[in-house]
Amino acid sequence: MPVKVEGVTLARRESAAAGPGSRALVVDLIRSSGPISRVELVKATGLTQPTISNIVRRLLDDGVVRETGDTVATGGKPRTMLVINSRSAYGVGIRVGADALTCVVTDTRGGTIGRELVAVSDDLVAQLAALYHHVTAGLGLAPQSVAGLAVVAPGPVDVARGRFLAVPGLEELDLRRELSALGVPVLVDSDAAAASVGEFWGRQVSRDRTFGCLYMNSGIGSGVVLDGSLQRGASSNAGEIGHVSVVRDGALCRCGNRGCLELYAAPAALVARARTIPGLADRLGVRPDDPYPRAFDVLARAAVYGDDQARALIDESASLLADGALTLANLWDLDTLVLAGPGFAVAGSRYVSEIRRRLGESAFSRHVHPVQVDLSSNPRDSAAIGGAALVLQGSVAPGHGPQVAAPQD
Ligand SMILES: [Zn+2]
């Protein structure tokens, strides 16, 4: 298998001096380019051969990477190839949704090895702990093999205090403290941030891509990953593209701004609009008490199957979202954009084609490079998978991921 290493590009973008970020850099290159040899790592990083040898030796000792057993002869000395050891650690991510908790366990390469979905109950903290125990015990995972648990939910999030400010029942609680009895590191982050890291990690995206992720669930958020690191802003609340005004002096949003994109394009808004169209909800079988995620899936399915009224609503949402995607692409000069989140689970292909079309026509950099737009391979679970990826990135590539704090006492 050819090794894709943009040695020149990386050498220019990364300092050649060994520093605290060198281990993260090497792990990230093995993750995205593996199988890869030590010689190729030297070329790709600009670090010296002894430095690479030392870092790789430590990674082998820690079990983070392994040698494949294959060697590649390139005229000189045969080269031993390195890959990420997928079974070195496991990450657990739980997404708190409007009506359900999704728990996913992944291995170090981002492969899902377990998944459980449960309806939300009154005592969220007890439910989070029970779900964690149930899933890890069901898989027979030893506590020491679990790198940690990330709980992800819609923002705003107070990462430093472990709180979700807009999730009923969790606004005042430090989840890291509440879940300390689990005995593994616990972190919290926004669903969009988690999904961005998860898509970057799981799709083996090369670190020299300028990678963006547009996440749609109850709201619309985004994340950008540069040189392997999520751009978090001051408090991990960056990328709130859903709270960019698209209607001047429009409706008042929960965030305090007016005319926000998510008031017009997100699933809850579309369901509310569908309910005001005479006869539509009845015709599609949407009941008055259906929670909006279910109602939105019904609406999206009807659009995919050609219902004119449903299709008009979804297409308008896709057009508004394309405005958001264009803003995101122009702000960051993205070359890759992935759509993730339950909002894209059913009618994602309609959103992808509209966003591709708009970026192809209007992206500021379109005459310099294209922007590749893809749909997540698992839009519904992307935030939970991303939670697991956040924990693993913080554990095996410290410096790129969040600080995975030790359990609180
Ligand atoms: Zn807003």
Short mmCIF file of N, CA, C and O in Angstrom, two decimals, residues 189-255:
data_model
loop_
_atom_site.label_atom_id
_atom_site.label_comp_id
_atom_site.label_asym_id
_atom_site.label_seq_id
_atom_site.Cartn_x
_atom_site.Cartn_y
_atom_site.Cartn_z
N ASP A 189 -18.16 17.93 26.48
CA ASP A 189 -17.90 18.82 25.35
C ASP A 189 -19.17 18.93 24.51
O ASP A 189 -20.12 18.17 24.72
N SER A 190 -19.16 19.87 23.58
CA SER A 190 -20.36 20.04 22.76
C SER A 190 -20.43 18.92 21.71
O SER A 190 -19.41 18.35 21.30
N ASP A 191 -21.67 18.62 21.31
CA ASP A 191 -21.86 17.56 20.31
C ASP A 191 -21.14 17.89 19.00
O ASP A 191 -20.54 17.02 18.37
N ALA A 192 -21.16 19.17 18.62
CA ALA A 192 -20.52 19.54 17.34
C ALA A 192 -19.00 19.40 17.41
O ALA A 192 -18.37 18.91 16.46
N ALA A 193 -18.42 19.80 18.54
CA ALA A 193 -16.96 19.67 18.70
C ALA A 193 -16.56 18.20 18.66
O ALA A 193 -15.61 17.81 17.98
N ALA A 194 -17.33 17.37 19.38
CA ALA A 194 -17.02 15.94 19.42
C ALA A 194 -17.14 15.32 18.03
O ALA A 194 -16.25 14.59 17.59
N ALA A 195 -18.23 15.65 17.34
CA ALA A 195 -18.44 15.06 16.01
C ALA A 195 -17.29 15.46 15.07
O ALA A 195 -16.84 14.64 14.25
N SER A 196 -16.81 16.68 15.20
CA SER A 196 -15.73 17.14 14.32
C SER A 196 -14.47 16.32 14.53
O SER A 196 -13.82 15.88 13.56
N VAL A 197 -14.11 16.10 15.78
CA VAL A 197 -12.92 15.29 16.08
C VAL A 197 -13.15 13.84 15.66
O VAL A 197 -12.27 13.19 15.09
N GLY A 198 -14.36 13.33 15.91
CA GLY A 198 -14.67 11.95 15.55
C GLY A 198 -14.57 11.71 14.06
O GLY A 198 -14.03 10.70 13.60
N GLU A 199 -15.11 12.63 13.28
CA GLU A 199 -15.05 12.47 11.82
C GLU A 199 -13.61 12.58 11.33
O GLU A 199 -13.18 11.83 10.46
N PHE A 200 -12.87 13.52 11.90
CA PHE A 200 -11.46 13.68 11.52
C PHE A 200 -10.67 12.42 11.82
O PHE A 200 -9.90 11.91 11.01
N TRP A 201 -10.88 11.89 13.01
CA TRP A 201 -10.14 10.72 13.49
C TRP A 201 -10.57 9.46 12.74
O TRP A 201 -9.75 8.70 12.22
N GLY A 202 -11.88 9.23 12.71
CA GLY A 202 -12.41 7.98 12.16
C GLY A 202 -12.27 7.86 10.65
O GLY A 202 -12.17 6.77 10.11
N ARG A 203 -12.27 8.99 9.96
CA ARG A 203 -12.13 8.95 8.50
C ARG A 203 -10.67 8.94 8.08
O ARG A 203 -10.34 9.00 6.89
N GLN A 204 -9.77 8.88 9.09
CA GLN A 204 -8.32 8.91 8.82
C GLN A 204 -7.94 10.09 7.91
O GLN A 204 -7.19 9.96 6.96
N VAL A 205 -8.53 11.25 8.25
CA VAL A 205 -8.24 12.46 7.47
C VAL A 205 -6.79 12.86 7.71
O VAL A 205 -6.32 12.89 8.85
N SER A 206 -6.10 13.18 6.62
CA SER A 206 -4.71 13.61 6.75
C SER A 206 -4.66 14.95 7.48
O SER A 206 -5.50 15.82 7.28
N ARG A 207 -3.62 15.11 8.32
CA ARG A 207 -3.54 16.33 9.13
C ARG A 207 -3.22 17.58 8.31
O ARG A 207 -3.29 18.68 8.82
N ASP A 208 -2.87 17.41 7.05
CA ASP A 208 -2.63 18.63 6.26
C ASP A 208 -3.90 19.13 5.56
O ASP A 208 -3.85 20.12 4.84
N ARG A 209 -5.03 18.47 5.78
CA ARG A 209 -6.30 19.00 5.28
C ARG A 209 -6.78 20.12 6.20
O ARG A 209 -6.53 20.11 7.40
N THR A 210 -7.50 21.08 5.62
CA THR A 210 -8.19 22.08 6.44
C THR A 210 -9.63 21.60 6.55
O THR A 210 -10.44 21.75 5.64
N PHE A 211 -9.90 20.95 7.68
CA PHE A 211 -11.07 20.09 7.82
C PHE A 211 -12.17 20.76 8.62
O PHE A 211 -11.94 21.24 9.73
N GLY A 212 -13.37 20.79 8.05
CA GLY A 212 -14.52 21.33 8.77
C GLY A 212 -15.63 20.30 8.87
O GLY A 212 -15.73 19.39 8.04
N CYS A 213 -16.43 20.43 9.91
CA CYS A 213 -17.58 19.54 10.09
C CYS A 213 -18.78 20.41 10.44
O CYS A 213 -18.71 21.27 11.31
N LEU A 214 -19.86 20.19 9.73
CA LEU A 214 -21.11 20.91 10.01
C LEU A 214 -22.03 19.91 10.70
O LEU A 214 -22.29 18.83 10.16
N TYR A 215 -22.48 20.26 11.90
CA TYR A 215 -23.24 19.30 12.71
C TYR A 215 -24.67 19.81 12.89
O TYR A 215 -24.88 20.95 13.31
N MET A 216 -25.64 18.97 12.59
CA MET A 216 -27.03 19.39 12.77
C MET A 216 -27.79 18.37 13.60
O MET A 216 -27.86 17.19 13.29
N ASN A 217 -28.35 18.89 14.69
CA ASN A 217 -29.22 18.07 15.53
C ASN A 217 -30.35 18.98 15.97
O ASN A 217 -31.09 19.47 15.13
N SER A 218 -30.47 19.28 17.28
CA SER A 218 -31.47 20.26 17.69
C SER A 218 -31.04 21.64 17.19
O SER A 218 -31.85 22.45 16.78
N GLY A 219 -29.75 21.88 17.23
CA GLY A 219 -29.21 23.12 16.69
C GLY A 219 -28.26 22.82 15.55
O GLY A 219 -28.17 21.69 15.07
N ILE A 220 -27.54 23.85 15.13
CA ILE A 220 -26.58 23.70 14.04
C ILE A 220 -25.24 24.25 14.53
O ILE A 220 -25.16 25.42 14.91
N GLY A 221 -24.24 23.41 14.57
CA GLY A 221 -22.92 23.84 15.03
C GLY A 221 -21.87 23.38 14.04
O GLY A 221 -22.18 22.77 13.01
N SER A 222 -20.62 23.66 14.36
CA SER A 222 -19.55 23.23 13.46
C SER A 222 -18.25 23.11 14.23
O SER A 222 -18.15 23.57 15.38
N GLY A 223 -17.27 22.51 13.61
CA GLY A 223 -15.94 22.44 14.18
C GLY A 223 -14.92 22.45 13.07
O GLY A 223 -15.21 22.02 11.95
N VAL A 224 -13.76 22.98 13.36
CA VAL A 224 -12.68 23.00 12.38
C VAL A 224 -11.45 22.37 13.02
O VAL A 224 -11.11 22.68 14.17
N VAL A 225 -10.80 21.47 12.29
CA VAL A 225 -9.59 20.79 12.78
C VAL A 225 -8.42 21.21 11.89
O VAL A 225 -8.45 21.01 10.67
N LEU A 226 -7.43 21.84 12.49
CA LEU A 226 -6.22 22.27 11.77
C LEU A 226 -5.00 21.59 12.37
O LEU A 226 -4.85 21.57 13.60
N ASP A 227 -4.14 21.04 11.51
CA ASP A 227 -2.94 20.34 11.99
C ASP A 227 -3.28 19.32 13.08
O ASP A 227 -2.55 19.18 14.07
N GLY A 228 -4.41 18.67 12.95
CA GLY A 228 -4.77 17.62 13.89
C GLY A 228 -5.47 18.10 15.15
O GLY A 228 -5.90 17.29 15.96
N SER A 229 -5.59 19.43 15.33
CA SER A 229 -6.21 19.95 16.56
C SER A 229 -7.51 20.67 16.27
O SER A 229 -7.59 21.51 15.38
N LEU A 230 -8.52 20.36 17.09
CA LEU A 230 -9.78 21.08 17.01
C LEU A 230 -9.57 22.53 17.46
O LEU A 230 -8.94 22.78 18.49
N GLN A 231 -10.10 23.47 16.69
CA GLN A 231 -10.02 24.87 17.08
C GLN A 231 -11.16 25.15 18.05
O GLN A 231 -12.33 25.18 17.66
N ARG A 232 -10.82 25.36 19.32
CA ARG A 232 -11.85 25.40 20.35
C ARG A 232 -12.31 26.80 20.71
O ARG A 232 -13.35 26.97 21.32
N GLY A 233 -11.51 27.81 20.38
CA GLY A 233 -11.84 29.14 20.88
C GLY A 233 -11.48 29.25 22.35
O GLY A 233 -10.75 28.41 22.88
N ALA A 234 -12.02 30.27 23.02
CA ALA A 234 -11.64 30.52 24.41
C ALA A 234 -12.23 29.48 25.36
O ALA A 234 -11.66 29.20 26.41
N SER A 235 -13.37 28.89 25.01
CA SER A 235 -14.05 28.02 25.99
C SER A 235 -14.70 26.81 25.34
O SER A 235 -15.66 26.26 25.87
N SER A 236 -14.20 26.39 24.18
CA SER A 236 -14.77 25.25 23.46
C SER A 236 -16.19 25.53 22.98
O SER A 236 -17.00 24.63 22.83
N ASN A 237 -16.50 26.82 22.75
CA ASN A 237 -17.80 27.16 22.18
C ASN A 237 -17.64 27.79 20.79
O ASN A 237 -18.51 28.56 20.36
N ALA A 238 -16.55 27.44 20.10
CA ALA A 238 -16.32 27.99 18.76
C ALA A 238 -17.26 27.32 17.75
O ALA A 238 -17.84 26.27 18.02
N GLY A 239 -17.40 27.95 16.61
CA GLY A 239 -18.08 27.31 15.47
C GLY A 239 -19.59 27.36 15.50
O GLY A 239 -20.25 26.60 14.79
N GLU A 240 -20.17 28.27 16.32
CA GLU A 240 -21.64 28.30 16.44
C GLU A 240 -22.28 28.95 15.21
O GLU A 240 -22.91 30.01 15.29
N ILE A 241 -22.15 28.26 14.10
CA ILE A 241 -22.64 28.79 12.83
C ILE A 241 -24.17 28.91 12.84
O ILE A 241 -24.75 29.72 12.12
N GLY A 242 -24.82 28.12 13.70
CA GLY A 242 -26.28 28.19 13.81
C GLY A 242 -26.77 29.50 14.39
O GLY A 242 -27.96 29.83 14.31
N HIS A 243 -25.85 30.25 15.01
CA HIS A 243 -26.25 31.52 15.62
C HIS A 243 -25.68 32.72 14.86
O HIS A 243 -25.47 33.79 15.43
N VAL A 244 -25.47 32.49 13.56
CA VAL A 244 -25.20 33.61 12.65
C VAL A 244 -26.55 34.06 12.09
O VAL A 244 -27.37 33.23 11.68
N SER A 245 -26.80 35.35 12.11
CA SER A 245 -28.09 35.85 11.62
C SER A 245 -28.23 35.67 10.13
O SER A 245 -27.33 36.04 9.36
N VAL A 246 -29.35 35.10 9.71
CA VAL A 246 -29.64 35.03 8.28
C VAL A 246 -30.85 35.90 7.95
O VAL A 246 -31.15 36.13 6.79
N VAL A 247 -31.58 36.35 8.98
CA VAL A 247 -32.72 37.24 8.77
C VAL A 247 -32.52 38.45 9.69
O VAL A 247 -32.56 38.30 10.92
N ARG A 248 -32.25 39.59 9.09
CA ARG A 248 -32.03 40.79 9.90
C ARG A 248 -33.30 41.15 10.64
O ARG A 248 -34.39 41.13 10.08
N ASP A 249 -33.17 41.45 11.95
CA ASP A 249 -34.34 41.73 12.79
C ASP A 249 -35.35 40.59 12.77
O ASP A 249 -36.56 40.82 12.88
N GLY A 250 -34.86 39.37 12.61
CA GLY A 250 -35.75 38.20 12.60
C GLY A 250 -36.17 37.83 14.02
O GLY A 250 -36.02 38.60 14.96
N ALA A 251 -36.66 36.60 14.14
CA ALA A 251 -37.19 36.14 15.43
C ALA A 251 -36.08 36.11 16.48
O ALA A 251 -34.90 35.95 16.16
N LEU A 252 -36.49 36.29 17.75
CA LEU A 252 -35.54 36.26 18.86
C LEU A 252 -35.14 34.81 19.12
O LEU A 252 -35.99 33.93 19.23
N CYS A 253 -33.83 34.58 19.23
CA CYS A 253 -33.31 33.23 19.45
C CYS A 253 -33.03 33.01 20.94
O CYS A 253 -32.82 33.97 21.68
N ARG A 254 -32.95 31.74 21.36
CA ARG A 254 -32.62 31.41 22.75
C ARG A 254 -31.26 31.97 23.16
O ARG A 254 -30.98 32.18 24.34
N CYS A 255 -30.39 32.22 22.14
CA CYS A 255 -29.04 32.71 22.45
C CYS A 255 -29.02 34.20 22.75
O CYS A 255 -28.04 34.72 23.26
#
